[in-house]
Amino acid sequence: TGNALGCAVGLASLDVFEEEKVLENLQPRIGLLGRRLHEDFKRHPNVAETRQCGFMGAVDLVKSREPYEEFPGDEQVGMKVCVAARNHGILIRPLRNTLVIMPPLSISEEELNRLLDGILAAMADVLG
C-alpha cells in the first residue's frame, strides 16, 4: 500500500535477482527437479502423477495406481508422509494426498537431491 520501507526492500530484492541472475542460474535445478520427479517418484507404486511448474513440484499419492484407488481422506496419508519426512530432516507440506515441493531458490543441487531423497525415504517409511 505504498509503505516506503516495503517498497525499498522490494526494489532491492529485484536488484539482487537481476545482479545475481537468480532466474537464469535456477534452470539446472529446475531440470534436476523435473528429472527426479519423472524418473524417481513416478516409479513408486503409490504415485499416480507428478507435476512441475518451474521450481515447484507436486506428487499425487494414491493407494493403488493399477487399479486406480485413492486413499480415504480420513487416513491423511499426505500428512503422514510429511511428518515422517521430519525424521529425515525435511519439512514439506501436503494438500490432502498431494505432496507439495517448493524448495528455496538458493538451494544447491546437492541440497535438492537430499530434499528429494528424504521425501522418497519418508514415502517408503509410510507406504512401504
PDB file of C-alpha atoms in Angstrom:
ATOM      1  CA  THR A   1       0.000   0.000   0.000  1.00  0.00           C
ATOM      2  CA  GLY A   2       2.880   2.333  -0.691  1.00  0.00           C
ATOM      3  CA  ASN A   3       4.871   1.733   2.507  1.00  0.00           C
ATOM      4  CA  ALA A   4       8.247   3.341   1.782  1.00  0.00           C
ATOM      5  CA  LEU A   5      10.283   0.708   3.610  1.00  0.00           C
ATOM      6  CA  GLY A   6       8.390  -2.145   1.924  1.00  0.00           C
ATOM      7  CA  CYS A   7       8.901  -0.545  -1.493  1.00  0.00           C
ATOM      8  CA  ALA A   8      12.623  -0.060  -0.860  1.00  0.00           C
ATOM      9  CA  VAL A   9      13.016  -3.716   0.181  1.00  0.00           C
ATOM     10  CA  GLY A  10      11.068  -4.881  -2.872  1.00  0.00           C
ATOM     11  CA  LEU A  11      13.238  -2.826  -5.211  1.00  0.00           C
ATOM     12  CA  ALA A  12      16.422  -4.080  -3.519  1.00  0.00           C
ATOM     13  CA  SER A  13      15.174  -7.662  -3.955  1.00  0.00           C
ATOM     14  CA  LEU A  14      14.595  -7.102  -7.653  1.00  0.00           C
ATOM     15  CA  ASP A  15      18.122  -5.672  -7.934  1.00  0.00           C
ATOM     16  CA  VAL A  16      19.572  -8.813  -6.326  1.00  0.00           C
ATOM     17  CA  PHE A  17      17.571 -11.037  -8.712  1.00  0.00           C
ATOM     18  CA  GLU A  18      18.977  -9.104 -11.673  1.00  0.00           C
ATOM     19  CA  GLU A  19      22.579  -8.783 -10.425  1.00  0.00           C
ATOM     20  CA  GLU A  20      22.903 -12.420  -9.354  1.00  0.00           C
ATOM     21  CA  LYS A  21      20.950 -13.725 -12.366  1.00  0.00           C
ATOM     22  CA  VAL A  22      18.816 -15.786  -9.990  1.00  0.00           C
ATOM     23  CA  LEU A  23      16.316 -16.977 -12.580  1.00  0.00           C
ATOM     24  CA  GLU A  24      18.944 -17.827 -15.194  1.00  0.00           C
ATOM     25  CA  ASN A  25      21.033 -19.755 -12.654  1.00  0.00           C
ATOM     26  CA  LEU A  26      17.961 -21.658 -11.499  1.00  0.00           C
ATOM     27  CA  GLN A  27      17.497 -23.525 -14.800  1.00  0.00           C
ATOM     28  CA  PRO A  28      19.780 -26.509 -13.979  1.00  0.00           C
ATOM     29  CA  ARG A  29      17.963 -27.059 -10.664  1.00  0.00           C
ATOM     30  CA  ILE A  30      14.574 -26.807 -12.391  1.00  0.00           C
ATOM     31  CA  GLY A  31      15.756 -29.534 -14.775  1.00  0.00           C
ATOM     32  CA  LEU A  32      17.027 -31.674 -11.905  1.00  0.00           C
ATOM     33  CA  LEU A  33      13.701 -31.376 -10.087  1.00  0.00           C
ATOM     34  CA  GLY A  34      11.835 -32.404 -13.238  1.00  0.00           C
ATOM     35  CA  ARG A  35      14.084 -35.385 -13.904  1.00  0.00           C
ATOM     36  CA  ARG A  36      13.838 -36.639 -10.332  1.00  0.00           C
ATOM     37  CA  LEU A  37      10.044 -36.214 -10.269  1.00  0.00           C
ATOM     38  CA  HIS A  38       9.696 -38.114 -13.520  1.00  0.00           C
ATOM     39  CA  GLU A  39      12.352 -40.787 -13.018  1.00  0.00           C
ATOM     40  CA  ASP A  40      12.328 -41.470  -9.273  1.00  0.00           C
ATOM     41  CA  PHE A  41       8.901 -40.500  -7.956  1.00  0.00           C
ATOM     42  CA  LYS A  42       6.865 -41.784 -10.908  1.00  0.00           C
ATOM     43  CA  ARG A  43       8.270 -45.289 -10.326  1.00  0.00           C
ATOM     44  CA  HIS A  44       6.767 -45.518  -6.846  1.00  0.00           C
ATOM     45  CA  PRO A  45       3.618 -47.711  -6.922  1.00  0.00           C
ATOM     46  CA  ASN A  46       1.714 -45.206  -4.767  1.00  0.00           C
ATOM     47  CA  VAL A  47       2.365 -42.223  -7.043  1.00  0.00           C
ATOM     48  CA  ALA A  48      -0.430 -41.514  -9.502  1.00  0.00           C
ATOM     49  CA  GLU A  49       1.061 -38.387 -11.039  1.00  0.00           C
ATOM     50  CA  THR A  50       3.833 -35.845 -10.665  1.00  0.00           C
ATOM     51  CA  ARG A  51       3.613 -32.248 -11.808  1.00  0.00           C
ATOM     52  CA  GLN A  52       6.021 -29.379 -12.143  1.00  0.00           C
ATOM     53  CA  CYS A  53       5.639 -25.673 -12.757  1.00  0.00           C
ATOM     54  CA  GLY A  54       9.030 -24.003 -12.765  1.00  0.00           C
ATOM     55  CA  PHE A  55      10.680 -24.727  -9.429  1.00  0.00           C
ATOM     56  CA  MET A  56       7.553 -26.124  -7.779  1.00  0.00           C
ATOM     57  CA  GLY A  57       6.608 -29.784  -7.860  1.00  0.00           C
ATOM     58  CA  ALA A  58       3.729 -31.970  -6.738  1.00  0.00           C
ATOM     59  CA  VAL A  59       3.439 -35.691  -6.095  1.00  0.00           C
ATOM     60  CA  ASP A  60      -0.050 -37.229  -6.005  1.00  0.00           C
ATOM     61  CA  LEU A  61      -0.245 -40.213  -3.667  1.00  0.00           C
ATOM     62  CA  VAL A  62      -2.771 -42.995  -4.217  1.00  0.00           C
ATOM     63  CA  LYS A  63      -3.493 -46.314  -2.562  1.00  0.00           C
ATOM     64  CA  SER A  64      -3.091 -48.084  -5.888  1.00  0.00           C
ATOM     65  CA  ARG A  65      -2.226 -46.968  -9.383  1.00  0.00           C
ATOM     66  CA  GLU A  66      -3.449 -50.195 -11.047  1.00  0.00           C
ATOM     67  CA  PRO A  67      -6.370 -50.420 -10.438  1.00  0.00           C
ATOM     68  CA  TYR A  68      -6.619 -46.756  -9.557  1.00  0.00           C
ATOM     69  CA  GLU A  69      -7.722 -46.230  -5.969  1.00  0.00           C
ATOM     70  CA  GLU A  70      -7.297 -43.111  -3.856  1.00  0.00           C
ATOM     71  CA  PHE A  71      -6.535 -43.167  -0.150  1.00  0.00           C
ATOM     72  CA  PRO A  72      -9.570 -42.348   2.000  1.00  0.00           C
ATOM     73  CA  GLY A  73      -9.359 -38.733   3.133  1.00  0.00           C
ATOM     74  CA  ASP A  74      -9.515 -39.624   6.815  1.00  0.00           C
ATOM     75  CA  GLU A  75      -6.254 -41.609   6.528  1.00  0.00           C
ATOM     76  CA  GLN A  76      -4.342 -38.347   5.908  1.00  0.00           C
ATOM     77  CA  VAL A  77      -1.541 -40.165   4.091  1.00  0.00           C
ATOM     78  CA  GLY A  78      -0.053 -36.953   2.716  1.00  0.00           C
ATOM     79  CA  MET A  79       0.254 -35.563   6.241  1.00  0.00           C
ATOM     80  CA  LYS A  80       1.772 -38.828   7.496  1.00  0.00           C
ATOM     81  CA  VAL A  81       4.462 -38.669   4.803  1.00  0.00           C
ATOM     82  CA  CYS A  82       5.200 -35.038   5.690  1.00  0.00           C
ATOM     83  CA  VAL A  83       5.520 -35.917   9.385  1.00  0.00           C
ATOM     84  CA  ALA A  84       7.796 -38.879   8.515  1.00  0.00           C
ATOM     85  CA  ALA A  85       9.915 -36.552   6.359  1.00  0.00           C
ATOM     86  CA  ARG A  86      10.864 -34.643   9.518  1.00  0.00           C
ATOM     87  CA  ASN A  87      12.797 -37.737  10.639  1.00  0.00           C
ATOM     88  CA  HIS A  88      14.912 -37.242   7.507  1.00  0.00           C
ATOM     89  CA  GLY A  89      15.444 -33.526   8.152  1.00  0.00           C
ATOM     90  CA  ILE A  90      12.849 -32.451   5.568  1.00  0.00           C
ATOM     91  CA  LEU A  91       9.966 -30.001   6.002  1.00  0.00           C
ATOM     92  CA  ILE A  92       7.264 -30.189   3.338  1.00  0.00           C
ATOM     93  CA  ARG A  93       3.513 -29.811   3.360  1.00  0.00           C
ATOM     94  CA  PRO A  94       0.632 -31.709   1.824  1.00  0.00           C
ATOM     95  CA  LEU A  95      -2.549 -30.637   0.143  1.00  0.00           C
ATOM     96  CA  ARG A  96      -4.628 -33.650   1.111  1.00  0.00           C
ATOM     97  CA  ASN A  97      -2.698 -36.543  -0.508  1.00  0.00           C
ATOM     98  CA  THR A  98      -0.538 -34.368  -2.706  1.00  0.00           C
ATOM     99  CA  LEU A  99       2.988 -33.588  -1.544  1.00  0.00           C
ATOM    100  CA  VAL A 100       3.947 -30.017  -2.397  1.00  0.00           C
ATOM    101  CA  ILE A 101       7.631 -29.419  -3.134  1.00  0.00           C
ATOM    102  CA  MET A 102       8.677 -25.758  -3.122  1.00  0.00           C
ATOM    103  CA  PRO A 103      12.428 -25.536  -2.488  1.00  0.00           C
ATOM    104  CA  PRO A 104      14.076 -22.190  -1.787  1.00  0.00           C
ATOM    105  CA  LEU A 105      15.620 -20.535  -4.829  1.00  0.00           C
ATOM    106  CA  SER A 106      19.015 -20.595  -3.105  1.00  0.00           C
ATOM    107  CA  ILE A 107      19.111 -24.410  -2.741  1.00  0.00           C
ATOM    108  CA  SER A 108      22.128 -26.169  -4.237  1.00  0.00           C
ATOM    109  CA  GLU A 109      21.832 -29.245  -6.451  1.00  0.00           C
ATOM    110  CA  GLU A 110      23.281 -31.357  -3.627  1.00  0.00           C
ATOM    111  CA  GLU A 111      20.700 -29.988  -1.181  1.00  0.00           C
ATOM    112  CA  LEU A 112      17.909 -30.507  -3.705  1.00  0.00           C
ATOM    113  CA  ASN A 113      18.928 -34.140  -4.115  1.00  0.00           C
ATOM    114  CA  ARG A 114      18.984 -34.510  -0.317  1.00  0.00           C
ATOM    115  CA  LEU A 115      15.496 -32.983  -0.132  1.00  0.00           C
ATOM    116  CA  LEU A 116      14.092 -35.338  -2.767  1.00  0.00           C
ATOM    117  CA  ASP A 117      15.862 -38.380  -1.290  1.00  0.00           C
ATOM    118  CA  GLY A 118      14.382 -37.501   2.109  1.00  0.00           C
ATOM    119  CA  ILE A 119      10.883 -37.305   0.664  1.00  0.00           C
ATOM    120  CA  LEU A 120      11.325 -40.677  -1.037  1.00  0.00           C
ATOM    121  CA  ALA A 121      12.595 -42.157   2.239  1.00  0.00           C
ATOM    122  CA  ALA A 122       9.572 -40.760   4.091  1.00  0.00           C
ATOM    123  CA  MET A 123       7.268 -42.255   1.460  1.00  0.00           C
ATOM    124  CA  ALA A 124       8.975 -45.615   1.988  1.00  0.00           C
ATOM    125  CA  ASP A 125       8.548 -45.257   5.756  1.00  0.00           C
ATOM    126  CA  VAL A 126       4.798 -44.656   5.439  1.00  0.00           C
ATOM    127  CA  LEU A 127       3.856 -46.533   2.278  1.00  0.00           C
ATOM    128  CA  GLY A 128       6.430 -49.306   2.167  1.00  0.00           C
TER     129      GLY A 128
END
